[in-house]
mmCIF file of C-alpha atoms in Angstrom:
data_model
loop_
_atom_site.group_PDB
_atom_site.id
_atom_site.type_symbol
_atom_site.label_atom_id
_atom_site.label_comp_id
_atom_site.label_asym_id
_atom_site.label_seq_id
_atom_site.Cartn_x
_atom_site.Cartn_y
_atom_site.Cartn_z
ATOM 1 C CA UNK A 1 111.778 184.237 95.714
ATOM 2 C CA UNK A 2 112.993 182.490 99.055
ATOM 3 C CA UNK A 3 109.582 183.344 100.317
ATOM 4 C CA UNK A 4 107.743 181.816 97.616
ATOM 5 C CA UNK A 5 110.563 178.690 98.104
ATOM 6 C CA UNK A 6 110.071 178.871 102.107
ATOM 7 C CA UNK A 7 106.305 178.272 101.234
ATOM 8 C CA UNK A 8 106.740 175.520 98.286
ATOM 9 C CA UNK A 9 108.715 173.711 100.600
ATOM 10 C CA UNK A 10 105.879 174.182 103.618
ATOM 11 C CA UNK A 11 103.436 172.995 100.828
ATOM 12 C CA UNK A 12 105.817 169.829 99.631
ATOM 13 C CA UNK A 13 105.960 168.941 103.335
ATOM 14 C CA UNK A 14 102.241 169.350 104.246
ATOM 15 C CA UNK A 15 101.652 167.278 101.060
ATOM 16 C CA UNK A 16 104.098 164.264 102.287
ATOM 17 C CA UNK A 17 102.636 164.018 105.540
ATOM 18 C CA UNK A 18 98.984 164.140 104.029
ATOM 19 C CA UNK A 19 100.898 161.082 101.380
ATOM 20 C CA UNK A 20 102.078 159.493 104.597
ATOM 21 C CA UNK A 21 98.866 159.489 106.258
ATOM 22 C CA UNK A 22 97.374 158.345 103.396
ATOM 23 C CA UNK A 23 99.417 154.815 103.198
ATOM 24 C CA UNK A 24 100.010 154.441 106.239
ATOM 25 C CA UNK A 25 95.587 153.892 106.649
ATOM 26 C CA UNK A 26 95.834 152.005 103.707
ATOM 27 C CA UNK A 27 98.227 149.617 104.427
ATOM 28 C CA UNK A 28 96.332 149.228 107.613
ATOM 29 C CA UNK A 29 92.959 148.781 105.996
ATOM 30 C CA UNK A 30 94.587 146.518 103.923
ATOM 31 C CA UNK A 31 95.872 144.764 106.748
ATOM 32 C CA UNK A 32 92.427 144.639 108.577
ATOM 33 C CA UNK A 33 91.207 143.320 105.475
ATOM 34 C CA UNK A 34 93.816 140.442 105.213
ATOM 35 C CA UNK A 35 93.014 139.465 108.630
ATOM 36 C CA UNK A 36 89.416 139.662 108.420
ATOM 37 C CA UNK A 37 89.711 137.616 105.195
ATOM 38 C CA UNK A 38 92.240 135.025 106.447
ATOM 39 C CA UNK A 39 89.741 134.995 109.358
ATOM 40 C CA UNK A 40 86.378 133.968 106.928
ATOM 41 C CA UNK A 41 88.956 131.487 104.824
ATOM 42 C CA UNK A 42 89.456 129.690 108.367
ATOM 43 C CA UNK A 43 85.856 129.978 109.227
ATOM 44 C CA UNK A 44 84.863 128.790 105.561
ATOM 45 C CA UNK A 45 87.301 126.476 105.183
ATOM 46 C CA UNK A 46 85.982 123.281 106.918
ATOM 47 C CA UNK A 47 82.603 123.408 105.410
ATOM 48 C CA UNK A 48 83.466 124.082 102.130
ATOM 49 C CA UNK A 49 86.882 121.017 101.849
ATOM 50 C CA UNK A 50 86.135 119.120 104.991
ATOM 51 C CA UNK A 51 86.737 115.330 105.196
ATOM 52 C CA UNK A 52 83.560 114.883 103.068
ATOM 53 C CA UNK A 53 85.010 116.589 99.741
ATOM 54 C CA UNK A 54 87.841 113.688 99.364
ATOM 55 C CA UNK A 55 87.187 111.801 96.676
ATOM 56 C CA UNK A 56 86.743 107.684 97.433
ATOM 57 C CA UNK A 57 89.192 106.111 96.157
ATOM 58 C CA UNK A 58 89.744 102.289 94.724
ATOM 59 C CA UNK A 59 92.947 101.112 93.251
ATOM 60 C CA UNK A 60 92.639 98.416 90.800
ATOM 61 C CA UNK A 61 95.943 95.934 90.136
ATOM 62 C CA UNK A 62 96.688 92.423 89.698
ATOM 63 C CA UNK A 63 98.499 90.244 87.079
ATOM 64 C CA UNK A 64 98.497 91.046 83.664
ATOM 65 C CA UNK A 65 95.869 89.237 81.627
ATOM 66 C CA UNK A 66 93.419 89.142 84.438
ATOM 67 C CA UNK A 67 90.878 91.800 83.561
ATOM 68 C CA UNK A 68 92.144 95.032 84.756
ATOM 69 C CA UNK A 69 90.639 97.081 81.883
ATOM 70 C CA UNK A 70 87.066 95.348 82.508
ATOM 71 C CA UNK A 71 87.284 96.011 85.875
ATOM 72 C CA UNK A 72 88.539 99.742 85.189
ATOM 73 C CA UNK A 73 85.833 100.135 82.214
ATOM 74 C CA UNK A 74 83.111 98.438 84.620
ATOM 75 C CA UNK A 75 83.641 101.639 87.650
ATOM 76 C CA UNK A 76 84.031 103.822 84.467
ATOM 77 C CA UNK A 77 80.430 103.011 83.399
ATOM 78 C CA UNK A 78 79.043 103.155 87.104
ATOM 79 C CA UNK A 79 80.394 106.873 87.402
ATOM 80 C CA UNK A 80 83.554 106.946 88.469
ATOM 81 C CA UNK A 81 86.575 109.263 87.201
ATOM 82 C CA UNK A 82 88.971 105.987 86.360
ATOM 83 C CA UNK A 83 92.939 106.911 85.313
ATOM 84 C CA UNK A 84 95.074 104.283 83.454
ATOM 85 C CA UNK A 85 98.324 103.408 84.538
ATOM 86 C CA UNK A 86 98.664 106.538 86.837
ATOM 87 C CA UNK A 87 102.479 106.532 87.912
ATOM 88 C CA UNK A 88 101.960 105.504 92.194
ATOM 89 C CA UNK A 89 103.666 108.705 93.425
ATOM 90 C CA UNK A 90 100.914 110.518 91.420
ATOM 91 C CA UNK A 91 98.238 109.077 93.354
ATOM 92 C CA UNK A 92 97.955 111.522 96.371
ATOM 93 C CA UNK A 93 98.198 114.501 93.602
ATOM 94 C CA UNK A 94 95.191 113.269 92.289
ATOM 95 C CA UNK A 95 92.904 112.720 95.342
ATOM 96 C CA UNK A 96 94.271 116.540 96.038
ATOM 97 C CA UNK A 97 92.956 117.163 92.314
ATOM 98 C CA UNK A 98 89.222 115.801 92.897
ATOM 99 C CA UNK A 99 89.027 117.206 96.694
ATOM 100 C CA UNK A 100 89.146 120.434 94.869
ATOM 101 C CA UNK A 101 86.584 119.688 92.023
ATOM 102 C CA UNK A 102 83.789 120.581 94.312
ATOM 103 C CA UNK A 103 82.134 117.343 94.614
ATOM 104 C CA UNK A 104 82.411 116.788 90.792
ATOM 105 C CA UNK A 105 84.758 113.985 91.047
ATOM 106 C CA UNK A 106 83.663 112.171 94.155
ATOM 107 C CA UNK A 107 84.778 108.651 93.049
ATOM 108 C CA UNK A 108 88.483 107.410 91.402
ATOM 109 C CA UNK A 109 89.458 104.478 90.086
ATOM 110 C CA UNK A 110 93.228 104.225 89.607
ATOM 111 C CA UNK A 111 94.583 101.119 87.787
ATOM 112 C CA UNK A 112 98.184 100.621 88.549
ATOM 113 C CA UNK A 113 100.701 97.861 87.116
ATOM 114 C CA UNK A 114 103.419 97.121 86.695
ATOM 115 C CA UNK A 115 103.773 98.617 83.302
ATOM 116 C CA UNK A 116 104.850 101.861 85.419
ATOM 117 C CA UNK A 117 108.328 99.748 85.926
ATOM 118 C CA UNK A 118 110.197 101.761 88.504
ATOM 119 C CA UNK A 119 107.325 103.912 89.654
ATOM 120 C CA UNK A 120 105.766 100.381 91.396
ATOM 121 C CA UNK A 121 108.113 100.759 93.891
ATOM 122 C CA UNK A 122 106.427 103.931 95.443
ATOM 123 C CA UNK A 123 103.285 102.634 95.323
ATOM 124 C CA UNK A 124 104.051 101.895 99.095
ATOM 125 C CA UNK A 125 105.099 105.154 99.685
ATOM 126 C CA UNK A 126 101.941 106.576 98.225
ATOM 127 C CA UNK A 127 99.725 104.584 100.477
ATOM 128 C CA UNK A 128 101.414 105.279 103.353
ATOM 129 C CA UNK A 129 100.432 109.064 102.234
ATOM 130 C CA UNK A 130 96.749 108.192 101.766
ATOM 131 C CA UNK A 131 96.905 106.613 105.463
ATOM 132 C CA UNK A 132 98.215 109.874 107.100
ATOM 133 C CA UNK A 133 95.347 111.961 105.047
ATOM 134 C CA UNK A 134 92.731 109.835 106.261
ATOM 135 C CA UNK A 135 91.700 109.130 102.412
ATOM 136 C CA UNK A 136 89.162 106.206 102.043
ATOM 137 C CA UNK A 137 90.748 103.895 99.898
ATOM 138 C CA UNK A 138 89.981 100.234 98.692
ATOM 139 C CA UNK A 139 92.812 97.837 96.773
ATOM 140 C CA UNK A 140 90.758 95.286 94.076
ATOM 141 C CA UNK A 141 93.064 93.032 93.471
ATOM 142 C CA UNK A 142 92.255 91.227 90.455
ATOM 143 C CA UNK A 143 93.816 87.173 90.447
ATOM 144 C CA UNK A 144 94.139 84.504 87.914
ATOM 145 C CA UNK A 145 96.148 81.069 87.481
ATOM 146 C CA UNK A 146 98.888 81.040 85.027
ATOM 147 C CA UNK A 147 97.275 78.430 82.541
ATOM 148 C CA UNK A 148 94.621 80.488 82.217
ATOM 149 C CA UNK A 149 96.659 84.096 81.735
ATOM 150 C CA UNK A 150 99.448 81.969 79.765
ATOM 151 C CA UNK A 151 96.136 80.823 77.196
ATOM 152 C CA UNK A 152 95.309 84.401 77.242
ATOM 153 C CA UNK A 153 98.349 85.996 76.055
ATOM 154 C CA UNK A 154 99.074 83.435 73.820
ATOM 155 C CA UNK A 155 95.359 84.232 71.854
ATOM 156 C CA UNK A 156 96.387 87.941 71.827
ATOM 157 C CA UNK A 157 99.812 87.437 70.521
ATOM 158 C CA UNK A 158 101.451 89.697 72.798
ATOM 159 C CA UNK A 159 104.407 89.271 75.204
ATOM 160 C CA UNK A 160 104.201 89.173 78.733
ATOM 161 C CA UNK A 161 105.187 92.895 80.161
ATOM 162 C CA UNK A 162 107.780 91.648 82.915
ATOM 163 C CA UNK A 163 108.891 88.468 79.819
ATOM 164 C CA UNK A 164 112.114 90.087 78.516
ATOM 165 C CA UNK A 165 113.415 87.543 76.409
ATOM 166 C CA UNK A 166 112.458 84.656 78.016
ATOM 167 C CA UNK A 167 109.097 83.090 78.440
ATOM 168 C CA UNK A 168 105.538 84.359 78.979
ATOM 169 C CA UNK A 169 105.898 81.623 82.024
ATOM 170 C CA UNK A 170 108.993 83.439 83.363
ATOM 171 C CA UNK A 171 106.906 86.893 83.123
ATOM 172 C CA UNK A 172 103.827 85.337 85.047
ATOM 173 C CA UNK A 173 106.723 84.404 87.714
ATOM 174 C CA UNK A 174 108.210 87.901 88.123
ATOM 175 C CA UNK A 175 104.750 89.388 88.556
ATOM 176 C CA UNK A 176 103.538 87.545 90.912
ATOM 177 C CA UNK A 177 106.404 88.106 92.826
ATOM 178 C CA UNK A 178 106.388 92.171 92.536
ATOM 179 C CA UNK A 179 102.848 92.104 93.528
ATOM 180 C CA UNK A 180 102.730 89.695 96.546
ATOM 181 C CA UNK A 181 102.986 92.238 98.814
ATOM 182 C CA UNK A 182 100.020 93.803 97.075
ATOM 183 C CA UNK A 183 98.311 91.220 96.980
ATOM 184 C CA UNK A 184 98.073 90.926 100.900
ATOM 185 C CA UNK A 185 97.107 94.066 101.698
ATOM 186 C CA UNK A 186 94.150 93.593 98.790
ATOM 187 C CA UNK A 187 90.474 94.396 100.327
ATOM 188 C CA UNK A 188 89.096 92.109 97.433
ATOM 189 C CA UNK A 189 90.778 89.815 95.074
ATOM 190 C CA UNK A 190 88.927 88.521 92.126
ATOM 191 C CA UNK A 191 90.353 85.531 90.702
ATOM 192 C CA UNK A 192 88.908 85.676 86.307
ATOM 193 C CA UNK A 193 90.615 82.204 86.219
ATOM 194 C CA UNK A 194 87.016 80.506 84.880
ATOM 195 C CA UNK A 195 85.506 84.020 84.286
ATOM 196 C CA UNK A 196 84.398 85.328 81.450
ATOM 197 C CA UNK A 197 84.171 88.985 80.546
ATOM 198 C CA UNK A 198 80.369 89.700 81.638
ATOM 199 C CA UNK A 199 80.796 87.334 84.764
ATOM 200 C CA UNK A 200 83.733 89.426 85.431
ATOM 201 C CA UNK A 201 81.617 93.248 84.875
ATOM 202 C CA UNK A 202 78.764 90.913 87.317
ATOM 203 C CA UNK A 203 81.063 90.628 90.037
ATOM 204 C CA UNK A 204 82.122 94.583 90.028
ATOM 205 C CA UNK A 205 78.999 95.343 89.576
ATOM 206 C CA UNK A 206 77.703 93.141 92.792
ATOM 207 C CA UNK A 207 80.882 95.445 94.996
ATOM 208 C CA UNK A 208 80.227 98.412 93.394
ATOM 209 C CA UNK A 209 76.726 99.198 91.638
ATOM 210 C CA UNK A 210 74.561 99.757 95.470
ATOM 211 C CA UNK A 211 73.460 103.407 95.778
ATOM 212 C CA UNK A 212 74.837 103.389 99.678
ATOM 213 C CA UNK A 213 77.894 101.418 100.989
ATOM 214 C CA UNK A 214 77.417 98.357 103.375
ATOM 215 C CA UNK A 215 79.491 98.017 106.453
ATOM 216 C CA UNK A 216 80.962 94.403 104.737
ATOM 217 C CA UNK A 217 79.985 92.349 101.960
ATOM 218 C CA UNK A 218 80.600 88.664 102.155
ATOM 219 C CA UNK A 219 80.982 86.534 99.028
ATOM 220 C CA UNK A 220 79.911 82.164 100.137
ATOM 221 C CA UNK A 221 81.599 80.129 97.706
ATOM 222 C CA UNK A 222 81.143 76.028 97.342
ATOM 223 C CA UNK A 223 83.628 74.475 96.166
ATOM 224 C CA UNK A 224 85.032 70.906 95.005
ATOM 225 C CA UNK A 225 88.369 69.880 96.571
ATOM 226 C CA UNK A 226 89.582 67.536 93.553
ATOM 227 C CA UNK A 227 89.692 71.103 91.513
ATOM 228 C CA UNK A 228 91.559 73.399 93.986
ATOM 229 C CA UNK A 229 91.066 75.995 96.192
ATOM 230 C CA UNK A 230 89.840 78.846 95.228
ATOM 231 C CA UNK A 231 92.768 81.595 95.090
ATOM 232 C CA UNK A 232 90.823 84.192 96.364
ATOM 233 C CA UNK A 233 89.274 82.702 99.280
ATOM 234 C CA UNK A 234 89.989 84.195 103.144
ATOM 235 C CA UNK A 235 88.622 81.631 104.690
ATOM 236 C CA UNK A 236 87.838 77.976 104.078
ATOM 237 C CA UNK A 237 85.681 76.124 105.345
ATOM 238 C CA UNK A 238 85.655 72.109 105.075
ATOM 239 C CA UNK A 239 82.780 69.735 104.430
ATOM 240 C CA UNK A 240 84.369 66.262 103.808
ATOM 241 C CA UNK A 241 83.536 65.885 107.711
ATOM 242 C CA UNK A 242 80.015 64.695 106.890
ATOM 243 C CA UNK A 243 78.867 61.900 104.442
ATOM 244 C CA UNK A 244 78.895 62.292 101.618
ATOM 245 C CA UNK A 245 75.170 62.260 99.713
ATOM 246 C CA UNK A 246 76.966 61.111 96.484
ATOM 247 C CA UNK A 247 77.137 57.446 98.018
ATOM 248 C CA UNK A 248 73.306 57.866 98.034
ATOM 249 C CA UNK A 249 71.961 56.452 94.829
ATOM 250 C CA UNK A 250 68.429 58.631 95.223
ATOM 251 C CA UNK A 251 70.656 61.533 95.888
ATOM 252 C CA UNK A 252 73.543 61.282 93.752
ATOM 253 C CA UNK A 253 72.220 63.329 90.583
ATOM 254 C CA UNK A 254 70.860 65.708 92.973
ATOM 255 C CA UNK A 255 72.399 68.530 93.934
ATOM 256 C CA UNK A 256 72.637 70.404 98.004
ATOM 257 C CA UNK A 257 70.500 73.238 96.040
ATOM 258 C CA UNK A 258 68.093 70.008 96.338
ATOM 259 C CA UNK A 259 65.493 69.796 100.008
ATOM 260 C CA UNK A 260 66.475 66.284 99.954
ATOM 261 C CA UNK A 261 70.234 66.727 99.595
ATOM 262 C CA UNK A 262 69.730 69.366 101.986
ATOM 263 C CA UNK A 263 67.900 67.946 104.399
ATOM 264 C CA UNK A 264 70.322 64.703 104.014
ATOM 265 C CA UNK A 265 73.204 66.591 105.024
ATOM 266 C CA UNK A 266 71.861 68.525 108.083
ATOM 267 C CA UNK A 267 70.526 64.965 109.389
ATOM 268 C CA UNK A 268 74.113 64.144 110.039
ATOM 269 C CA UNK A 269 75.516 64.358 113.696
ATOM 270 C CA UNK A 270 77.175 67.381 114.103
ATOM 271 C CA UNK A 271 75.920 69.388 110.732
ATOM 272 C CA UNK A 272 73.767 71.840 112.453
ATOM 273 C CA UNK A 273 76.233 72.200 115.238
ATOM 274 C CA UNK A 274 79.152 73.142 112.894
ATOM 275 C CA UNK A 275 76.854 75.817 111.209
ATOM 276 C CA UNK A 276 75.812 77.271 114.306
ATOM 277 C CA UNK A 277 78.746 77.342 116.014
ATOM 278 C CA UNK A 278 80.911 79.070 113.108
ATOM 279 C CA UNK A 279 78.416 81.324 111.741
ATOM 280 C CA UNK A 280 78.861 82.759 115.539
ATOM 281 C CA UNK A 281 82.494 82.855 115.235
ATOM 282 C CA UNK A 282 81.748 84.930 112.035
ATOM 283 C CA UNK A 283 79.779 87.198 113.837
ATOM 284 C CA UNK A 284 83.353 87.902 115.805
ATOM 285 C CA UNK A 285 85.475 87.858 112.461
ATOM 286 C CA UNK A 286 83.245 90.418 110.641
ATOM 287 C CA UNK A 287 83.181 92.710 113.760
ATOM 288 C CA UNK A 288 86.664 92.617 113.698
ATOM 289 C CA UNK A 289 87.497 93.347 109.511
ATOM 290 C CA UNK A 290 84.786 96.253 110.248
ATOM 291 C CA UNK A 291 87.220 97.503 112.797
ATOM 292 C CA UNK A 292 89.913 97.042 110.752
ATOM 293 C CA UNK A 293 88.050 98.531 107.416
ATOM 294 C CA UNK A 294 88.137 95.802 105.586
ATOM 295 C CA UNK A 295 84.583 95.494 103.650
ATOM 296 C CA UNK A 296 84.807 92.120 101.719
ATOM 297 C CA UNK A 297 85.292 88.486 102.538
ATOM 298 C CA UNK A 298 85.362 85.360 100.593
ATOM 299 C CA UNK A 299 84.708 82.185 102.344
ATOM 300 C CA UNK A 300 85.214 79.378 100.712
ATOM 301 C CA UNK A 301 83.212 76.030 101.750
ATOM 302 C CA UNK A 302 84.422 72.507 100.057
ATOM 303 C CA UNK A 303 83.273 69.187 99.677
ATOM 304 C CA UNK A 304 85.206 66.515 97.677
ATOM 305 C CA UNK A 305 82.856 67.417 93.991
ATOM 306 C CA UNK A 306 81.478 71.033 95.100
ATOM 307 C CA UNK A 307 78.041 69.627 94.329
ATOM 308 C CA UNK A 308 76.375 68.202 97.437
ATOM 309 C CA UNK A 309 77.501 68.836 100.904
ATOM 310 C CA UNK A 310 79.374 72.296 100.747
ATOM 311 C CA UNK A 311 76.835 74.036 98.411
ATOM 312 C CA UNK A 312 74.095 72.899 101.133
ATOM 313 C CA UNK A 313 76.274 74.214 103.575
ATOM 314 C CA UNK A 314 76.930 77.705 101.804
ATOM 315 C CA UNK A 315 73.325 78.086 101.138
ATOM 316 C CA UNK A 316 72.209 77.833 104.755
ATOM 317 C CA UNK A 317 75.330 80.400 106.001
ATOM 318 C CA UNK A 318 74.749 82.768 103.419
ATOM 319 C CA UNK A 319 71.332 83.042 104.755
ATOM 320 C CA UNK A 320 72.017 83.404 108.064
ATOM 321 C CA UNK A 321 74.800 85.823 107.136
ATOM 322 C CA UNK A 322 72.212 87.841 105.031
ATOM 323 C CA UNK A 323 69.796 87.584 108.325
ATOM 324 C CA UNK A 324 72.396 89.309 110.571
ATOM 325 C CA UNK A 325 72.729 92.127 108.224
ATOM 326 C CA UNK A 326 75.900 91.378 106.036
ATOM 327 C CA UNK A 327 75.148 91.821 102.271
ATOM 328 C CA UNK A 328 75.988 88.293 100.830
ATOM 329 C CA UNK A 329 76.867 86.892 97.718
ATOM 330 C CA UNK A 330 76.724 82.970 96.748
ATOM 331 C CA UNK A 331 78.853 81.250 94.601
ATOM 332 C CA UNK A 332 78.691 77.515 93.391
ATOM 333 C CA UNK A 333 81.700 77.392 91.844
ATOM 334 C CA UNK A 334 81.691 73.799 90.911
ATOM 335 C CA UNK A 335 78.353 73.120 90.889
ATOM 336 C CA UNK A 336 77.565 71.129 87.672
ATOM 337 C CA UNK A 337 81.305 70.841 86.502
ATOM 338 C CA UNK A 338 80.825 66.555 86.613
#
């Protein structure tokens, strides 16, 4: 009996230190394993979610009444993954979100306003996250005057968001106050003042529809003085130096589209000089807003009417913009208004 216990307890004891052995390899497989696999995730890890899986980004605001949903429903229809009134702080989630989506969703459009209220405010905040991630992102700021978005709310019957109990005017005011910080740091700002809905998807579509991003994109509008400036312009240029071709009677119904007008207004001293001159100190501008990262530019070039001298002018810089390799748009903006 003790024998038989003296050997049961031999056995029990051969049979722990076999048990022992046992765990004690696998837990250090197991270990060898964890390390050789935390070793392939590192090794995997930048080729599979480098800097190249992040999704591009373009946040689309503005004032109320401007066109936010065509411009959201215009990206929409060109591909990308567009969100509605995504809260601000949610923004960096998302980007995380698409980064993992294996190239699926390479391209979000996030329209924020200020229908998120109190989650505006970290809109800032969120940005300043994007920054530090190195995420490619582009603000479309969409503009308009406040006849025009007062005319629009008023056909739609609805209140202003930011109105309260007072006027639609007094909600116009608030906005634009909550977004002028925004509105700064905007890399293009569309004002729909005298657009229409498909001059609005044309304009997107311009920014947004190329198969391969340009380095900067440069929009040349004329304009007439005696109807404002345009609100969207970053730089503006003015004609009213040179005579003007209206006092012409042979030129007046003309228009600087015209080779006459044309030709009439870089006759003048000093035309040809002014449009060499600054389309050389745009050549310094645009290398600088590359450097900086900003990809669009309005400039804005006015006459007294916006019919003869500045949309001569604007048709001879946007070619010689176009011939040093910046994609161009041109605008008349007045043109045929009188």
């Amino acid at each position: 009996m003790t024998e038989n216990s003296h050997g049961t307890a031999r056995n029990s004891a051969a049979h722990e230190t076999a048990d022992r052995d046992v765990t004690d390899r696998d837990v250090t497989d197991r270990d060898t394993a964890d390390r050789d696999g935390a070793a392939d995730v590192s090794t995997n890890t930048p080729a599979e979610t480098g800097e190249a899986a992040i999704p591009e980004l373009v946040i689309i605001s503005g004032m109320s009444g401007a066109g936010r949903s065509t411009a959201a429903k215009c990206l929409e229809d060109l591909g990308w993954f567009v969100v509605d009134n995504l809260p601000p702080a949610l923004i960096p989630t998302m980007v995380e979100l698409g980064a993992r989506s294996q190239g699926n969703v390479a391209r979000i459009a996030v329209v924020v306003d200020v229908r998120g209220r109190r989650f505006f405010d970290n809109l800032r905040e969120s940005l300043a996250d994007l920054e530090a991630k190195h995420v490619t992102r582009r603000i479309v700021f969409l503009e308009s005057s406040d006849d025009a978005l007062v005319r629009r709310f008023e056909s739609v019957r609805r209140p202003h968001p930011l109105q309260g109990d007072g006027r639609i005017v007094d909600g116009i005011a608030a906005e634009r106050d909550l977004l002028r910080e925004l509105r700064g740091d905007a890399d293009l700002v569309i004002d729909t003042s005298s657009l229409n809905v498909h001059e609005l998807r044309a304009k997107m579509d311009a920014q947004f529809a190329g198969e391969s991003e340009p380095e900067l994109r440069a929009t040349v509008m004329s304009f007439g003085y005696k109807y404002g400036l345009p609100v969207d312009a970053d730089l503006v240029v003015d004609c009213r130096f040179l005579p003007n071709p209206h006092w012409v009677p042979e030129l007046r119904p003309f228009t600087g589209v015209n080779e006459e007008v044309s030709d009439y207004v870089f006759d003048q001293p000093g035309a040809k000089e002014f449009l060499n001159q600054y389309t050389e100190l745009l050549q310094l501008i645009a290398a600088g807003y590359r450097r900086e990262g900003k990809r669009y530019v309005t400039i804005a070039v006015g006459c007294t009417g916006g019919k003869h001298r500045s949309v001569a002018m604007s048709e001879k810089l946007s070619a010689r913009l176009a011939a040093e390799g910046v994609e161009t748009v041109l605008v008349h903006r007045d043109m045929g208004r009188e």
